[in-house]
Amino acid sequence: RLLGKDDAGQSSTVAVSSAMKGRVGAFGMGGIGKTVMASFIARDPDIRKHFDFLVWITLSQTPEVQKCRQLMHLQLTGTEMDDKSAEEAREVLTAAMRGKKTLLILDDAWDEETEHEFSSCCDTSSGSRTLVTTRIRGLLKSAEQIEVGLPSEEDSVQLLLQSAGLPKTANVPPEAAEIVQICGRLPLAVDIAGKLLSSLVDDVSDAWTGVPAMLREEMKLAGGSDGDETALEYRVISASLNSIPARDQDAINNVFSVFALVAEDTHVPPAMFRLLLSAVTGTKRLVSELQLRKWLQTLINRSLVLNTWERPQLHDIVREYAMSRLSDEDTVRIQRQVIDTLFDARPESLKAD
């Protein structure tokens, strides 16, 4: 669709409106792999050859529109854009895209108005296209829409094996298929379950018997309905957290709770993370960076935290789970502790002021 071809790979002769022709919406449930899919498209050789420019903007539920405009301008021109009104910024971005064949990827869109703010800048007459990923079916009423569905059972099993650190094998035990069905074949849940399995038993390849029952037992602790995809993912996340060795469980749960205070699609530098962790635990003593690295690495190894320990952040589904564990009272209490901790941490030269 982005290359202007139909399902058979031929140039499309279907008459569509200019707005529809310029935009493709990829929708699907959270954790299905929309962002991963978009990143593969951005790296595809045919896409790279077809388009002159590639621009990636992550919108999220609460987009910082001004920062997104700045990022879009930087990717298009290599320069920062001065502060401007919304109308002026739109004119500048439209001018920057004029005459350029650009693929604009708007990841994780939640409302059509914000999406239109950026896609309307594309010069479709020059062959520019916009790819929008979203959880919301029907968000883009004037775009070609493609559903990102569940992977096949076979692909889900291969993901499970890979996440558990096992080689691809022709003799896959039947328990593997049962496990991916427990996870609803949701890639995020399957990935976390695979990492969980590798931590529960010494050698998953020799110990499949009883593993599905073990996983079901771990997931019972989180409750929820089997028919609710989000609740199912929450239960897999909870099972992974609950299986952390007792000696580290409280500390790592506190580290995980810090992410509930962090904005979506934001990474936290280690120095700031240590301050936030101090606020969450209510202690003035900061943990060492080495200790924090150890705890974060445990969460990374379980696919609960993304990236590296220097730039940790969460998938939005995992972040939503972290936020759901805190009551409103807990959130207010921790926010006050954060303010107090940051206030106490200011340089001596500023304390009098």
GROMACS .gro file of C-alpha atoms in nm:
model
  353
    1ARG     CA    1   0.000   0.000   0.000
    2LEU     CA    2   0.281   0.242   0.081
    3LEU     CA    3   0.448   0.165  -0.249
    4GLY     CA    4   0.120   0.210  -0.436
    5LYS     CA    5   0.073  -0.159  -0.504
    6ASP     CA    6  -0.215  -0.398  -0.445
    7ASP     CA    7  -0.201  -0.734  -0.264
    8ALA     CA    8  -0.062  -0.905  -0.575
    9GLY     CA    9   0.230  -0.663  -0.586
   10GLN     CA   10   0.107  -0.483  -0.899
   11SER     CA   11   0.046  -0.113  -0.931
   12SER     CA   12  -0.298  -0.038  -0.794
   13THR     CA   13  -0.570   0.080  -1.033
   14VAL     CA   14  -0.830   0.127  -0.761
   15ALA     CA   15  -0.960   0.482  -0.759
   16VAL     CA   16  -0.918   0.627  -0.410
   17SER     CA   17  -0.929   0.981  -0.279
   18SER     CA   18  -0.606   1.175  -0.246
   19ALA     CA   19  -0.635   1.170   0.135
   20MET     CA   20  -0.693   0.795   0.142
   21LYS     CA   21  -0.418   0.727  -0.110
   22GLY     CA   22  -0.166   0.913   0.103
   23ARG     CA   23  -0.237   0.740   0.436
   24VAL     CA   24  -0.229   0.381   0.555
   25GLY     CA   25  -0.355   0.291   0.902
   26ALA     CA   26  -0.228  -0.025   1.073
   27PHE     CA   27  -0.445  -0.109   1.372
   28GLY     CA   28  -0.439  -0.385   1.630
   29MET     CA   29  -0.449  -0.458   2.001
   30GLY     CA   30  -0.176  -0.344   2.237
   31GLY     CA   31   0.129  -0.570   2.237
   32ILE     CA   32   0.050  -0.719   1.894
   33GLY     CA   33   0.371  -0.580   1.739
   34LYS     CA   34   0.262  -0.266   1.553
   35THR     CA   35   0.571  -0.066   1.643
   36VAL     CA   36   0.801  -0.358   1.561
   37MET     CA   37   0.625  -0.394   1.226
   38ALA     CA   38   0.664  -0.022   1.153
   39SER     CA   39   1.035  -0.033   1.239
   40PHE     CA   40   1.086  -0.325   0.998
   41ILE     CA   41   0.903  -0.130   0.726
   42ALA     CA   42   1.130   0.170   0.787
   43ARG     CA   43   1.433  -0.058   0.732
   44ASP     CA   44   1.292  -0.237   0.426
   45PRO     CA   45   1.524  -0.195   0.122
   46ASP     CA   46   1.234  -0.131  -0.119
   47ILE     CA   47   1.094   0.137   0.112
   48ARG     CA   48   1.436   0.300   0.149
   49LYS     CA   49   1.480   0.302  -0.227
   50HIS     CA   50   1.130   0.436  -0.297
   51PHE     CA   51   1.127   0.727  -0.051
   52ASP     CA   52   1.375   1.014  -0.027
   53PHE     CA   53   1.309   1.080   0.341
   54LEU     CA   54   1.192   0.875   0.640
   55VAL     CA   55   1.042   1.058   0.939
   56TRP     CA   56   0.936   0.882   1.259
   57ILE     CA   57   0.716   1.046   1.526
   58THR     CA   58   0.583   0.864   1.833
   59LEU     CA   59   0.255   1.027   1.936
   60SER     CA   60   0.128   0.816   2.233
   61GLN     CA   61  -0.182   0.881   2.444
   62THR     CA   62  -0.063   1.219   2.569
   63PRO     CA   63   0.150   1.358   2.286
   64GLU     CA   64   0.374   1.658   2.342
   65VAL     CA   65   0.281   1.816   2.012
   66GLN     CA   66   0.539   2.094   2.021
   67LYS     CA   67   0.824   1.847   2.080
   68CYS     CA   68   0.689   1.626   1.801
   69ARG     CA   69   0.690   1.924   1.564
   70GLN     CA   70   1.049   2.002   1.660
   71LEU     CA   71   1.153   1.640   1.604
   72MET     CA   72   0.977   1.630   1.266
   73HIS     CA   73   1.152   1.949   1.153
   74LEU     CA   74   1.490   1.819   1.274
   75GLN     CA   75   1.450   1.496   1.075
   76LEU     CA   76   1.344   1.682   0.761
   77THR     CA   77   1.598   1.966   0.764
   78GLY     CA   78   1.870   1.875   1.013
   79THR     CA   79   1.800   2.199   1.202
   80GLU     CA   80   1.588   2.292   1.501
   81MET     CA   81   1.274   2.499   1.455
   82ASP     CA   82   1.224   2.819   1.650
   83ASP     CA   83   0.923   2.842   1.881
   84LYS     CA   84   0.617   2.913   1.671
   85SER     CA   85   0.241   2.906   1.697
   86ALA     CA   86   0.060   2.592   1.586
   87GLU     CA   87  -0.040   2.752   1.255
   88GLU     CA   88   0.309   2.887   1.186
   89ALA     CA   89   0.468   2.551   1.269
   90ARG     CA   90   0.230   2.371   1.033
   91GLU     CA   91   0.325   2.611   0.752
   92VAL     CA   92   0.698   2.558   0.818
   93LEU     CA   93   0.662   2.179   0.821
   94THR     CA   94   0.448   2.182   0.506
   95ALA     CA   95   0.714   2.389   0.330
   96ALA     CA   96   0.988   2.151   0.452
   97MET     CA   97   0.802   1.853   0.301
   98ARG     CA   98   0.703   2.020  -0.025
   99GLY     CA   99   0.848   1.844  -0.327
  100LYS     CA  100   0.996   1.562  -0.118
  101LYS     CA  101   0.888   1.200  -0.143
  102THR     CA  102   0.864   1.126   0.230
  103LEU     CA  103   0.743   0.834   0.436
  104LEU     CA  104   0.603   0.976   0.759
  105ILE     CA  105   0.550   0.714   1.030
  106LEU     CA  106   0.317   0.821   1.311
  107ASP     CA  107   0.343   0.553   1.576
  108ASP     CA  108   0.081   0.492   1.847
  109ALA     CA  109  -0.184   0.746   1.746
  110TRP     CA  110  -0.487   0.787   1.972
  111ASP     CA  111  -0.692   1.063   1.809
  112GLU     CA  112  -0.747   1.167   1.450
  113GLU     CA  113  -0.703   1.537   1.517
  114THR     CA  114  -0.344   1.497   1.638
  115GLU     CA  115  -0.267   1.254   1.356
  116HIS     CA  116  -0.403   1.504   1.101
  117GLU     CA  117  -0.185   1.776   1.254
  118PHE     CA  118   0.119   1.597   1.111
  119SER     CA  119  -0.005   1.394   0.814
  120SER     CA  120  -0.162   1.704   0.656
  121CYS     CA  121   0.189   1.843   0.607
  122CYS     CA  122   0.278   1.562   0.362
  123ASP     CA  123   0.305   1.649  -0.005
  124THR     CA  124   0.110   1.357  -0.153
  125SER     CA  125   0.152   1.504  -0.503
  126SER     CA  126   0.523   1.418  -0.471
  127GLY     CA  127   0.444   1.061  -0.370
  128SER     CA  128   0.468   1.108   0.007
  129ARG     CA  129   0.283   0.862   0.227
  130THR     CA  130   0.190   0.839   0.596
  131LEU     CA  131   0.185   0.516   0.795
  132VAL     CA  132  -0.016   0.540   1.117
  133THR     CA  133  -0.015   0.270   1.386
  134THR     CA  134  -0.294   0.269   1.641
  135ARG     CA  135  -0.486   0.047   1.878
  136ILE     CA  136  -0.814   0.202   1.767
  137ARG     CA  137  -1.007   0.041   1.484
  138GLY     CA  138  -1.163   0.301   1.257
  139LEU     CA  139  -0.951   0.589   1.391
  140LEU     CA  140  -0.860   0.700   1.037
  141LYS     CA  141  -1.186   0.726   0.850
  142SER     CA  142  -1.025   0.855   0.530
  143ALA     CA  143  -0.734   0.613   0.504
  144GLU     CA  144  -0.668   0.261   0.383
  145GLN     CA  145  -0.674   0.047   0.696
  146ILE     CA  146  -0.501  -0.285   0.754
  147GLU     CA  147  -0.547  -0.496   1.065
  148VAL     CA  148  -0.237  -0.633   1.237
  149GLY     CA  149  -0.360  -0.972   1.352
  150LEU     CA  150  -0.226  -1.242   1.579
  151PRO     CA  151   0.072  -1.446   1.461
  152SER     CA  152   0.013  -1.809   1.372
  153GLU     CA  153   0.058  -2.075   1.637
  154GLU     CA  154   0.377  -2.188   1.462
  155ASP     CA  155   0.526  -1.837   1.466
  156SER     CA  156   0.417  -1.790   1.828
  157VAL     CA  157   0.594  -2.113   1.927
  158GLN     CA  158   0.911  -1.999   1.751
  159LEU     CA  159   0.895  -1.668   1.941
  160LEU     CA  160   0.850  -1.860   2.266
  161LEU     CA  161   1.154  -2.078   2.193
  162GLN     CA  162   1.364  -1.778   2.099
  163SER     CA  163   1.264  -1.584   2.412
  164ALA     CA  164   1.342  -1.887   2.628
  165GLY     CA  165   1.687  -1.908   2.472
  166LEU     CA  166   1.624  -2.236   2.289
  167PRO     CA  167   1.728  -2.321   1.933
  168LYS     CA  168   1.468  -2.377   1.664
  169THR     CA  169   1.389  -2.746   1.652
  170ALA     CA  170   1.173  -2.974   1.439
  171ASN     CA  171   1.061  -3.165   1.748
  172VAL     CA  172   0.871  -2.898   1.935
  173PRO     CA  173   0.698  -3.045   2.242
  174PRO     CA  174   0.318  -3.011   2.252
  175GLU     CA  175   0.346  -2.812   2.577
  176ALA     CA  176   0.494  -2.522   2.377
  177ALA     CA  177   0.172  -2.485   2.175
  178GLU     CA  178  -0.029  -2.499   2.498
  179ILE     CA  179   0.182  -2.220   2.648
  180VAL     CA  180   0.132  -1.983   2.354
  181GLN     CA  181  -0.242  -2.047   2.370
  182ILE     CA  182  -0.235  -1.959   2.742
  183CYS     CA  183  -0.076  -1.630   2.628
  184GLY     CA  184  -0.345  -1.579   2.364
  185ARG     CA  185  -0.067  -1.580   2.097
  186LEU     CA  186  -0.004  -1.215   2.189
  187PRO     CA  187   0.362  -1.146   2.103
  188LEU     CA  188   0.428  -0.930   2.410
  189ALA     CA  189   0.282  -1.195   2.643
  190VAL     CA  190   0.460  -1.482   2.462
  191ASP     CA  191   0.794  -1.300   2.482
  192ILE     CA  192   0.758  -1.235   2.856
  193ALA     CA  193   0.640  -1.593   2.913
  194GLY     CA  194   0.946  -1.728   2.731
  195LYS     CA  195   1.180  -1.525   2.951
  196LEU     CA  196   0.978  -1.636   3.255
  197LEU     CA  197   1.018  -2.002   3.161
  198SER     CA  198   1.394  -1.967   3.126
  199SER     CA  199   1.406  -1.830   3.481
  200LEU     CA  200   1.173  -2.092   3.634
  201VAL     CA  201   1.363  -2.403   3.523
  202ASP     CA  202   1.731  -2.469   3.463
  203ASP     CA  203   1.684  -2.629   3.122
  204VAL     CA  204   1.348  -2.567   2.955
  205SER     CA  205   1.433  -2.805   2.671
  206ASP     CA  206   1.443  -3.098   2.916
  207ALA     CA  207   1.164  -2.990   3.146
  208TRP     CA  208   0.852  -2.912   2.941
  209THR     CA  209   0.631  -3.152   3.136
  210GLY     CA  210   0.430  -2.954   3.387
  211VAL     CA  211   0.546  -2.614   3.256
  212PRO     CA  212   0.200  -2.506   3.126
  213ALA     CA  213   0.046  -2.592   3.465
  214MET     CA  214   0.325  -2.397   3.636
  215LEU     CA  215   0.258  -2.093   3.418
  216ARG     CA  216  -0.118  -2.114   3.479
  217GLU     CA  217  -0.052  -2.127   3.855
  218GLU     CA  218   0.173  -1.821   3.841
  219MET     CA  219  -0.088  -1.630   3.639
  220LYS     CA  220  -0.365  -1.702   3.889
  221LEU     CA  221  -0.211  -1.449   4.126
  222ALA     CA  222  -0.303  -1.161   3.896
  223GLY     CA  223  -0.670  -1.253   3.844
  224GLY     CA  224  -0.854  -1.112   3.543
  225SER     CA  225  -1.054  -1.273   3.268
  226ASP     CA  226  -0.902  -1.506   3.008
  227GLY     CA  227  -1.104  -1.333   2.737
  228ASP     CA  228  -0.958  -0.988   2.806
  229GLU     CA  229  -0.631  -0.946   2.613
  230THR     CA  230  -0.504  -0.662   2.835
  231ALA     CA  231  -0.587  -0.854   3.153
  232LEU     CA  232  -0.412  -1.158   3.005
  233GLU     CA  233  -0.097  -0.956   2.940
  234TYR     CA  234  -0.120  -0.810   3.291
  235ARG     CA  235  -0.132  -1.163   3.432
  236VAL     CA  236   0.180  -1.268   3.243
  237ILE     CA  237   0.361  -0.954   3.363
  238SER     CA  238   0.247  -1.022   3.719
  239ALA     CA  239   0.358  -1.385   3.698
  240SER     CA  240   0.704  -1.274   3.583
  241LEU     CA  241   0.738  -1.025   3.870
  242ASN     CA  242   0.610  -1.277   4.126
  243SER     CA  243   0.869  -1.534   4.021
  244ILE     CA  244   1.167  -1.307   4.099
  245PRO     CA  245   1.374  -1.462   4.384
  246ALA     CA  246   1.252  -1.352   4.726
  247ARG     CA  247   1.583  -1.190   4.822
  248ASP     CA  248   1.545  -0.932   4.543
  249GLN     CA  249   1.169  -0.920   4.492
  250ASP     CA  250   1.084  -0.616   4.709
  251ALA     CA  251   1.372  -0.410   4.572
  252ILE     CA  252   1.298  -0.495   4.209
  253ASN     CA  253   0.926  -0.429   4.257
  254ASN     CA  254   1.019  -0.083   4.387
  255VAL     CA  255   1.237  -0.028   4.079
  256PHE     CA  256   0.947  -0.138   3.858
  257SER     CA  257   0.712   0.105   4.039
  258VAL     CA  258   0.936   0.398   3.947
  259PHE     CA  259   0.824   0.359   3.586
  260ALA     CA  260   0.467   0.443   3.688
  261LEU     CA  261   0.593   0.798   3.754
  262VAL     CA  262   0.760   0.837   3.415
  263ALA     CA  263   0.597   0.982   3.106
  264GLU     CA  264   0.513   0.747   2.821
  265ASP     CA  265   0.795   0.673   2.571
  266THR     CA  266   1.051   0.836   2.799
  267HIS     CA  267   1.376   0.690   2.925
  268VAL     CA  268   1.519   0.784   3.266
  269PRO     CA  269   1.892   0.854   3.314
  270PRO     CA  270   2.045   0.648   3.600
  271ALA     CA  271   2.110   0.953   3.820
  272MET     CA  272   1.745   1.059   3.804
  273PHE     CA  273   1.627   0.700   3.843
  274ARG     CA  274   1.819   0.671   4.172
  275LEU     CA  275   1.647   0.985   4.302
  276LEU     CA  276   1.302   0.858   4.200
  277LEU     CA  277   1.373   0.519   4.359
  278SER     CA  278   1.470   0.694   4.681
  279ALA     CA  279   1.134   0.875   4.676
  280VAL     CA  280   0.940   0.554   4.607
  281THR     CA  281   1.109   0.372   4.898
  282GLY     CA  282   1.093   0.674   5.129
  283THR     CA  283   1.464   0.661   5.210
  284LYS     CA  284   1.721   0.939   5.180
  285ARG     CA  285   2.009   0.703   5.102
  286LEU     CA  286   2.061   0.654   4.730
  287VAL     CA  287   2.135   0.304   4.605
  288SER     CA  288   2.459   0.260   4.416
  289GLU     CA  289   2.451   0.273   4.038
  290LEU     CA  290   2.592  -0.080   4.031
  291GLN     CA  291   2.304  -0.211   4.243
  292LEU     CA  292   2.047  -0.027   4.031
  293ARG     CA  293   2.205  -0.173   3.719
  294LYS     CA  294   2.168  -0.524   3.862
  295TRP     CA  295   1.799  -0.478   3.940
  296LEU     CA  296   1.721  -0.316   3.604
  297GLN     CA  297   1.906  -0.592   3.422
  298THR     CA  298   1.684  -0.849   3.592
  299LEU     CA  299   1.378  -0.671   3.451
  300ILE     CA  300   1.543  -0.638   3.108
  301ASN     CA  301   1.623  -1.008   3.105
  302ARG     CA  302   1.252  -1.078   3.158
  303SER     CA  303   1.147  -0.842   2.874
  304LEU     CA  304   0.965  -0.624   3.128
  305VAL     CA  305   1.199  -0.330   3.063
  306LEU     CA  306   1.317  -0.227   2.716
  307ASN     CA  307   1.651  -0.094   2.594
  308THR     CA  308   1.955  -0.092   2.822
  309TRP     CA  309   1.996  -0.014   3.190
  310GLU     CA  310   2.138   0.329   3.092
  311ARG     CA  311   1.822   0.416   2.893
  312PRO     CA  312   1.541   0.205   3.040
  313GLN     CA  313   1.178   0.247   2.940
  314LEU     CA  314   0.862   0.039   2.923
  315HIS     CA  315   0.628  -0.083   2.652
  316ASP     CA  316   0.308   0.115   2.705
  317ILE     CA  317   0.114  -0.199   2.807
  318VAL     CA  318   0.373  -0.276   3.077
  319ARG     CA  319   0.371   0.089   3.188
  320GLU     CA  320  -0.008   0.083   3.216
  321TYR     CA  321   0.024  -0.226   3.435
  322ALA     CA  322   0.281  -0.050   3.656
  323MET     CA  323   0.042   0.244   3.695
  324SER     CA  324  -0.252   0.014   3.773
  325ARG     CA  325  -0.069  -0.122   4.078
  326LEU     CA  326  -0.068   0.219   4.247
  327SER     CA  327  -0.378   0.360   4.413
  328ASP     CA  328  -0.455   0.731   4.385
  329GLU     CA  329  -0.339   0.772   4.745
  330ASP     CA  330  -0.010   0.595   4.669
  331THR     CA  331   0.044   0.814   4.364
  332VAL     CA  332  -0.011   1.137   4.556
  333ARG     CA  333   0.213   1.017   4.841
  334ILE     CA  334   0.496   0.921   4.605
  335GLN     CA  335   0.463   1.245   4.408
  336ARG     CA  336   0.507   1.439   4.732
  337GLN     CA  337   0.809   1.227   4.819
  338VAL     CA  338   0.954   1.294   4.473
  339ILE     CA  339   0.915   1.669   4.523
  340ASP     CA  340   1.079   1.649   4.867
  341THR     CA  341   1.363   1.432   4.736
  342LEU     CA  342   1.437   1.660   4.442
  343PHE     CA  343   1.413   1.966   4.670
  344ASP     CA  344   1.668   1.816   4.910
  345ALA     CA  345   1.895   1.717   4.619
  346ARG     CA  346   1.943   2.070   4.481
  347PRO     CA  347   2.295   2.213   4.495
  348GLU     CA  348   2.409   2.382   4.818
  349SER     CA  349   2.450   2.710   4.631
  350LEU     CA  350   2.075   2.717   4.553
  351LYS     CA  351   1.934   2.600   4.887
  352ALA     CA  352   1.916   2.947   5.041
  353ASP     CA  353   1.728   3.075   4.737
   0.00000   0.00000   0.00000
